[in-house]
Coordinates of C-alpha atoms (C1' of nucleotides) in Angstrom, one line a residue:
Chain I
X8 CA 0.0 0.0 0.0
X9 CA 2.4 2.4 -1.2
X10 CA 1.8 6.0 0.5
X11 CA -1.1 7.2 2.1
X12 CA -4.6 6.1 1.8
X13 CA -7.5 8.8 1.9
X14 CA -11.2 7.7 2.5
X15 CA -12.2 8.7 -0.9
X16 CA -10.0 6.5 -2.4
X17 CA -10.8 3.5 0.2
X18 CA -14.2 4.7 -0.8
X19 CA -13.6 5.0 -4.4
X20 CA -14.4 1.3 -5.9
X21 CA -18.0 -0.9 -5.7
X22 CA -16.0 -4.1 -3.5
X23 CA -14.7 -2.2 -0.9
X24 CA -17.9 0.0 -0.5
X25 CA -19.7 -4.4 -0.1
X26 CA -16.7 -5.0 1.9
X27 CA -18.2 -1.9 4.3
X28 CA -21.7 -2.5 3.5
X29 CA -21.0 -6.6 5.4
X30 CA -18.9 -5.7 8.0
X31 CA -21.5 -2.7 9.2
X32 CA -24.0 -5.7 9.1
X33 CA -21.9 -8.0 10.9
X34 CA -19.1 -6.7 12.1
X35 CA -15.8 -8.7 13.2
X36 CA -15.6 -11.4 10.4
X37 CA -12.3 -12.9 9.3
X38 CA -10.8 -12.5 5.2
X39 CA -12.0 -15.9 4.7
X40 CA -15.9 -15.3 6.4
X41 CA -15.7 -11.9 3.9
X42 CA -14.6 -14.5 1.3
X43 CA -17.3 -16.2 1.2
X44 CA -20.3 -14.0 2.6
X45 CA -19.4 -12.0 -0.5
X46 CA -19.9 -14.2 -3.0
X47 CA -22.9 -16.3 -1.3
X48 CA -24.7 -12.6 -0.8
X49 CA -23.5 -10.5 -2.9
X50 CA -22.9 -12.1 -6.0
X51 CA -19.4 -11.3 -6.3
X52 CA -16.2 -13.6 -7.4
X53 CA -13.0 -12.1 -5.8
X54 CA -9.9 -14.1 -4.8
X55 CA -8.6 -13.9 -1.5
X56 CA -5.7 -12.3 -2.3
X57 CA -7.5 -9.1 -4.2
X58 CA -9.9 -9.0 -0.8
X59 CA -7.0 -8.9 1.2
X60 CA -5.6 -6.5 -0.6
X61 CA -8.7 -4.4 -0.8
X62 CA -8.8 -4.9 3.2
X63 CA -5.3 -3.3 3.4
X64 CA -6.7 -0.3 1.8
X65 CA -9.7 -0.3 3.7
X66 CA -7.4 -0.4 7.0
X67 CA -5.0 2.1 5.6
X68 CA -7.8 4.7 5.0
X69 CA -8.9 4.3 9.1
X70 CA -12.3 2.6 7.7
X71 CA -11.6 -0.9 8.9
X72 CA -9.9 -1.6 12.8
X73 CA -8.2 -5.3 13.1
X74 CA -7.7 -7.6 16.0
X75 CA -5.2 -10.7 15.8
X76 CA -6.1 -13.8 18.1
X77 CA -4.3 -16.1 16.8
X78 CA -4.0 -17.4 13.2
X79 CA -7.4 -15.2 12.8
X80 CA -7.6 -11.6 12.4
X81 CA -10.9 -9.8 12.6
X82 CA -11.9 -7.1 10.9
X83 CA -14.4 -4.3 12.5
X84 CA -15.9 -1.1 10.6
X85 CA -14.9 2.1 11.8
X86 CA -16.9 4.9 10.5
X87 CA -15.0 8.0 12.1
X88 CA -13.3 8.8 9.0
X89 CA -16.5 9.5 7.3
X90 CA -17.1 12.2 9.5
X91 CA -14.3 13.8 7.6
X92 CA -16.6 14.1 4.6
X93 CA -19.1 15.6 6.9
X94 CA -17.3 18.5 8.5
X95 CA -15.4 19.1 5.0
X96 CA -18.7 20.0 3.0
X97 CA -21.3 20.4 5.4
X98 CA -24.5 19.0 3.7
X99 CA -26.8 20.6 6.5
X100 CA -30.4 20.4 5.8
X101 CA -30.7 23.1 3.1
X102 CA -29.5 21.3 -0.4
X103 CA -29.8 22.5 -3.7
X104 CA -33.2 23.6 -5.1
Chain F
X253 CA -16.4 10.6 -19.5
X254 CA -17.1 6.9 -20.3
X255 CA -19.1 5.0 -17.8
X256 CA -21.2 6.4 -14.9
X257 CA -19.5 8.5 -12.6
X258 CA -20.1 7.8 -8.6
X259 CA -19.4 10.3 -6.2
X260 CA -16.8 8.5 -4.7
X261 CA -14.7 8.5 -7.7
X262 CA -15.8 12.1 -8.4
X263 CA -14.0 13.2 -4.6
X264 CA -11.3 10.7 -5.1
X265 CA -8.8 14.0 -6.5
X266 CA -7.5 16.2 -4.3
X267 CA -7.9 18.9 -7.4
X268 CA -11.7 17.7 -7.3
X269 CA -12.1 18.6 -3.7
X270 CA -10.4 22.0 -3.4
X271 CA -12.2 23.2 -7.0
X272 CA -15.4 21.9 -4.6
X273 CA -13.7 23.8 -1.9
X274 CA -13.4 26.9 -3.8
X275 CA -16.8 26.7 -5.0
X276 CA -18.5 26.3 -1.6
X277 CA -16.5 29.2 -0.3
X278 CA -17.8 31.5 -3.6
X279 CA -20.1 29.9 -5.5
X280 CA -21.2 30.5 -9.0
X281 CA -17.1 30.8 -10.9
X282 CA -17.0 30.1 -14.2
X283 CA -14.2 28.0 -15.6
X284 CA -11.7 30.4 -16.1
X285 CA -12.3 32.1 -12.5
X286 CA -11.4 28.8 -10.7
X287 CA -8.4 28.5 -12.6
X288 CA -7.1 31.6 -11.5
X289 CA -8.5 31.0 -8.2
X290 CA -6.9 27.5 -7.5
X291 CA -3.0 28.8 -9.0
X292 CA -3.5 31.7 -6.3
X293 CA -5.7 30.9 -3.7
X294 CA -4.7 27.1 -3.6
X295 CA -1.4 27.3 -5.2
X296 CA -2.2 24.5 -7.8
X297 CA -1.0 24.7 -11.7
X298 CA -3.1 22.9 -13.6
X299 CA -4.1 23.6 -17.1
X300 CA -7.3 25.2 -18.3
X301 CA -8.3 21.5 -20.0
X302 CA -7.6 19.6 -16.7
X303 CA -9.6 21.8 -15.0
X304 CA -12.5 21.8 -17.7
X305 CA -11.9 17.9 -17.5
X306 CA -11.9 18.0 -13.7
X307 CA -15.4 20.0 -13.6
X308 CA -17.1 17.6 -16.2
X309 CA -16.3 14.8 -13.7
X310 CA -17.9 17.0 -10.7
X311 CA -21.1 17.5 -12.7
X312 CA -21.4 14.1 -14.2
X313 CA -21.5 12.7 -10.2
X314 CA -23.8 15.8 -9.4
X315 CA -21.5 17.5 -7.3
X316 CA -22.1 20.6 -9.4
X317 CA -24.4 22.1 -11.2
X318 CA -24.2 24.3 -14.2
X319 CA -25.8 27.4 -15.8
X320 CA -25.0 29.1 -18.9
X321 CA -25.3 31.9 -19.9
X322 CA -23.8 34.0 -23.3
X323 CA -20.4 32.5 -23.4
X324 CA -20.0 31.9 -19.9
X325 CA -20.7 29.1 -17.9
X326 CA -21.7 29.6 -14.2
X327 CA -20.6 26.4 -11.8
X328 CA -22.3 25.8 -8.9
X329 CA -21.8 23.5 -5.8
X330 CA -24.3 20.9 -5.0
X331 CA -23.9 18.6 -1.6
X332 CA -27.1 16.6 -2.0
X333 CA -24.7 13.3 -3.4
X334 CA -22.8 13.8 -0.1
X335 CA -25.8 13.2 1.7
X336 CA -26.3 9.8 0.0
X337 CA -22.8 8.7 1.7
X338 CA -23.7 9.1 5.3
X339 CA -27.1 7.8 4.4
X340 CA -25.3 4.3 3.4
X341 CA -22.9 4.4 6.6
X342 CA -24.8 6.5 9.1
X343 CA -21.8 7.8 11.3
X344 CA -23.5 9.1 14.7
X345 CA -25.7 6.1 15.2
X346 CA -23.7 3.9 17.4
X347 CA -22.0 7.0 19.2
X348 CA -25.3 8.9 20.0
X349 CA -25.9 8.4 22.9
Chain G
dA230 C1' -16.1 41.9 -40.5
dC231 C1' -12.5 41.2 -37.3
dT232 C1' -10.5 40.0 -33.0
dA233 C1' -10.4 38.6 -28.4
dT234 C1' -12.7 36.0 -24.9
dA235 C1' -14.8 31.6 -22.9
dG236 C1' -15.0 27.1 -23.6
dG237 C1' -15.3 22.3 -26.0
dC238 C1' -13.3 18.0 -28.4
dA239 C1' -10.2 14.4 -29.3
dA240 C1' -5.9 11.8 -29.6
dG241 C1' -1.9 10.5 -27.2
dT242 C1' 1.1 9.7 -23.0
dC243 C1' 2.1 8.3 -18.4
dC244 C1' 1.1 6.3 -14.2
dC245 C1' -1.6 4.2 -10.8
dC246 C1' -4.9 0.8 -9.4
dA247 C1' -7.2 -3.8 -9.2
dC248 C1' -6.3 -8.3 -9.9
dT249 C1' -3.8 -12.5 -10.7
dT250 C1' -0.2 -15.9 -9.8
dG251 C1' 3.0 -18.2 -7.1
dC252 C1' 5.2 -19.0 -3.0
dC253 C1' 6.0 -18.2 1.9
dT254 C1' 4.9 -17.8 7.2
dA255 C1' 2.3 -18.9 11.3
dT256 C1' -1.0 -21.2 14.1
dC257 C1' -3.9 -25.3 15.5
dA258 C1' -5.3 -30.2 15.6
dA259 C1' -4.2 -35.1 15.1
Chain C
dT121 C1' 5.8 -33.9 13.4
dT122 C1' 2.7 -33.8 9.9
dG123 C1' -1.1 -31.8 7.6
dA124 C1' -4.6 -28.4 7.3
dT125 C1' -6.2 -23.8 8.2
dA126 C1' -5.7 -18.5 8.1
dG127 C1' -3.2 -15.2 6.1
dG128 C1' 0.9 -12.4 4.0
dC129 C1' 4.4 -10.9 0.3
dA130 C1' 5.8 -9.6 -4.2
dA131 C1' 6.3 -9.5 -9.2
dG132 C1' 3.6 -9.0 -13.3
dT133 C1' -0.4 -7.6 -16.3
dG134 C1' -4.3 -5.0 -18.1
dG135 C1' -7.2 -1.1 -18.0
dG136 C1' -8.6 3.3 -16.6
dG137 C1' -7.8 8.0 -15.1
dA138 C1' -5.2 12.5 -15.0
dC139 C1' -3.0 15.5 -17.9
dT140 C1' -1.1 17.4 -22.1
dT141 C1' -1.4 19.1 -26.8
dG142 C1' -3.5 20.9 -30.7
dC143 C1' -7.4 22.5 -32.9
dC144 C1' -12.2 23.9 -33.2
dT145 C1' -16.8 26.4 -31.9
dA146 C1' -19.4 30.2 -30.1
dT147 C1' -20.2 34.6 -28.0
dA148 C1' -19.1 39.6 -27.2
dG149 C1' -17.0 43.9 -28.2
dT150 C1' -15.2 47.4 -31.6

DNA sequence: ACTATAGGCAAGTCCCCACTTGCCTATCAA
DNA sequence: TTGATAGGCAAGTGGGGACTTGCCTATAGT
């Protein structure tokens, strides 16, 4: 993961967004439970290795926390970073008209 | 422009965020008024083009709207696609409390 | 009409990103 | 210790995105 790793670029592809979408549903899961949750329920067909990899960025960007026990390592949503959006462009309650 | 064009990958530039920057701060600049603006307010050099490329992006997520009018055209900044972010991951859920 | 202004279009280049492929490390069970 | 499980590392490939370059269109002023 060469340099650094902003949320919109963590955000910035449709796998990691799933990756978010499963892991705010049911948080904690291993690579190999996101494996296999995403395919079963959400159609898609990635390798480990390119999950992984998408995890990495996902972790870079502050998105995703881990926890090692073991020969597992468990992956946990963290949605402070979106806040960042937030308090960057302040969407308040008055949008375009 | 090929392809749709999420707001994800729309903020996934940091030229793309300031020129939405500069907008919020004055809205309404035409093309050639952020270009001068971003090589002096933001100390950025890009070319007229890039810029021109750079805005087609931002409007083809949403993230700005656009009036013409004579041979001017007037570029305004539009959060609503932001809201649709922190409608997916609602941030203040699990710390409101 | 002529010229300058405001912007668009398209081909080409370069680089980064997603993904694969292959192999390696570490932990647990038997 | 052996084998299976859970995951990491790194080189290579293909495609897309940012940016440039060059030329074209349209409006406004004189």
């Amino acid at each position: 993961m060469s340099g650094v790793v902003t949320v919109f670029r963590a955000l910035d592809d449709e796998t990691r967004r799933v990756i978010l979408d499963e892991l705010a549903a049911r948080d904690g899961q291993t690579l190999f439970e996101i494996c296999s949750t995403l395919t079963t329920r959400h159609g898609l067909s990635s390798t480990r290795q390119a999950i992984s990899q998408h995890l990495g960025v996902l972790e870079a960007a502050g998105l995703v926390v881990t926890e090692k026990r073991g020969r597992s390592k468990f992956h946990y949503f963290n949605p402070a970073p979106l806040a960042e959006i937030a308090r960057r462009w302040p969407v308040g309650e008055r949008t375009a008209e």
